């Protein structure tokens, strides 16, 4: 495990053939699996952000509608008094 945590900070690497083979197998399977996990996490984050966007958009739409309706009511009230 030292190899994977100190890359770029020294020359620590596997010395035995079995260790080198294990590092290759880890890289061949570990990197694609990590990319799959990152893709899934990205999809979760995207779903959350789309949900937030939809919620804010709906809230803003309702706010505009409420403001528009209240303006109409106020205008009708003013016109009826004139």
mmCIF file of C-alpha atoms in Angstrom:
data_model
loop_
_atom_site.group_PDB
_atom_site.id
_atom_site.type_symbol
_atom_site.label_atom_id
_atom_site.label_comp_id
_atom_site.label_asym_id
_atom_site.label_seq_id
_atom_site.Cartn_x
_atom_site.Cartn_y
_atom_site.Cartn_z
ATOM 1 C CA UNK A 1 0.000 0.000 0.000
ATOM 2 C CA UNK A 2 2.940 2.331 0.429
ATOM 3 C CA UNK A 3 3.339 2.512 -3.332
ATOM 4 C CA UNK A 4 -0.109 4.013 -3.825
ATOM 5 C CA UNK A 5 0.067 6.546 -1.024
ATOM 6 C CA UNK A 6 3.525 7.946 -1.728
ATOM 7 C CA UNK A 7 3.546 8.304 -5.516
ATOM 8 C CA UNK A 8 5.422 11.476 -6.303
ATOM 9 C CA UNK A 9 6.999 11.700 -2.854
ATOM 10 C CA UNK A 10 9.818 9.215 -3.140
ATOM 11 C CA UNK A 11 11.140 6.141 -4.885
ATOM 12 C CA UNK A 12 9.242 3.543 -2.883
ATOM 13 C CA UNK A 13 8.096 0.706 -5.147
ATOM 14 C CA UNK A 14 7.581 -3.038 -5.040
ATOM 15 C CA UNK A 15 10.823 -5.029 -5.265
ATOM 16 C CA UNK A 16 9.565 -8.590 -5.709
ATOM 17 C CA UNK A 17 8.008 -10.060 -8.841
ATOM 18 C CA UNK A 18 4.857 -10.907 -6.886
ATOM 19 C CA UNK A 19 4.589 -7.344 -5.615
ATOM 20 C CA UNK A 20 5.046 -5.922 -9.110
ATOM 21 C CA UNK A 21 2.424 -8.334 -10.464
ATOM 22 C CA UNK A 22 0.003 -7.362 -7.701
ATOM 23 C CA UNK A 23 0.564 -3.681 -8.527
ATOM 24 C CA UNK A 24 -0.224 -4.319 -12.196
ATOM 25 C CA UNK A 25 -3.380 -6.276 -11.355
ATOM 26 C CA UNK A 26 -4.446 -3.562 -8.936
ATOM 27 C CA UNK A 27 -3.913 -0.920 -11.619
ATOM 28 C CA UNK A 28 -5.731 -2.928 -14.307
ATOM 29 C CA UNK A 29 -8.819 -3.487 -12.169
ATOM 30 C CA UNK A 30 -8.637 -0.716 -9.592
ATOM 31 C CA UNK A 31 -8.426 2.252 -11.941
ATOM 32 C CA UNK A 32 -11.459 1.308 -14.097
ATOM 33 C CA UNK A 33 -13.468 0.436 -10.986
ATOM 34 C CA UNK A 34 -12.598 3.807 -9.478
ATOM 35 C CA UNK A 35 -13.708 5.525 -12.677
ATOM 36 C CA UNK A 36 -17.032 3.677 -12.475
ATOM 37 C CA UNK A 37 -17.503 4.830 -8.884
ATOM 38 C CA UNK A 38 -16.633 8.408 -9.827
ATOM 39 C CA UNK A 39 -19.142 8.242 -12.686
ATOM 40 C CA UNK A 40 -21.865 7.076 -10.305
ATOM 41 C CA UNK A 41 -21.007 9.815 -7.811
ATOM 42 C CA UNK A 42 -21.122 12.333 -10.659
ATOM 43 C CA UNK A 43 -24.592 11.090 -11.632
ATOM 44 C CA UNK A 44 -25.778 11.477 -8.027
ATOM 45 C CA UNK A 45 -24.441 15.016 -7.831
ATOM 46 C CA UNK A 46 -26.002 15.862 -11.205
ATOM 47 C CA UNK A 47 -29.363 14.516 -10.068
ATOM 48 C CA UNK A 48 -29.199 16.569 -6.884
ATOM 49 C CA UNK A 49 -28.271 19.743 -8.769
ATOM 50 C CA UNK A 50 -31.066 19.216 -11.298
ATOM 51 C CA UNK A 51 -33.516 18.713 -8.422
ATOM 52 C CA UNK A 52 -32.300 21.944 -6.784
ATOM 53 C CA UNK A 53 -32.615 23.818 -10.081
ATOM 54 C CA UNK A 54 -36.144 22.509 -10.603
ATOM 55 C CA UNK A 55 -37.151 23.464 -7.055
ATOM 56 C CA UNK A 56 -35.772 26.995 -7.349
ATOM 57 C CA UNK A 57 -37.380 27.434 -10.762
ATOM 58 C CA UNK A 58 -40.765 26.279 -9.427
ATOM 59 C CA UNK A 59 -40.461 28.535 -6.367
ATOM 60 C CA UNK A 60 -39.604 31.522 -8.594
ATOM 61 C CA UNK A 61 -42.529 30.730 -10.928
ATOM 62 C CA UNK A 62 -44.932 30.634 -7.987
ATOM 63 C CA UNK A 63 -43.476 33.845 -6.588
ATOM 64 C CA UNK A 64 -43.956 35.626 -9.928
ATOM 65 C CA UNK A 65 -47.500 34.300 -10.226
ATOM 66 C CA UNK A 66 -48.336 35.443 -6.698
ATOM 67 C CA UNK A 67 -46.894 38.908 -7.400
ATOM 68 C CA UNK A 68 -48.828 39.139 -10.690
ATOM 69 C CA UNK A 69 -52.116 38.102 -9.085
ATOM 70 C CA UNK A 70 -51.675 40.551 -6.209
ATOM 71 C CA UNK A 71 -50.973 43.364 -8.718
ATOM 72 C CA UNK A 72 -54.193 42.541 -10.568
ATOM 73 C CA UNK A 73 -56.191 42.522 -7.328
ATOM 74 C CA UNK A 74 -54.729 45.872 -6.264
ATOM 75 C CA UNK A 75 -55.433 47.425 -9.684
ATOM 76 C CA UNK A 76 -59.018 46.150 -9.677
ATOM 77 C CA UNK A 77 -59.522 47.499 -6.159
ATOM 78 C CA UNK A 78 -58.193 50.925 -7.162
ATOM 79 C CA UNK A 79 -60.328 51.020 -10.325
ATOM 80 C CA UNK A 80 -63.469 50.083 -8.417
ATOM 81 C CA UNK A 81 -62.971 52.986 -6.003
ATOM 82 C CA UNK A 82 -62.571 55.533 -8.798
#
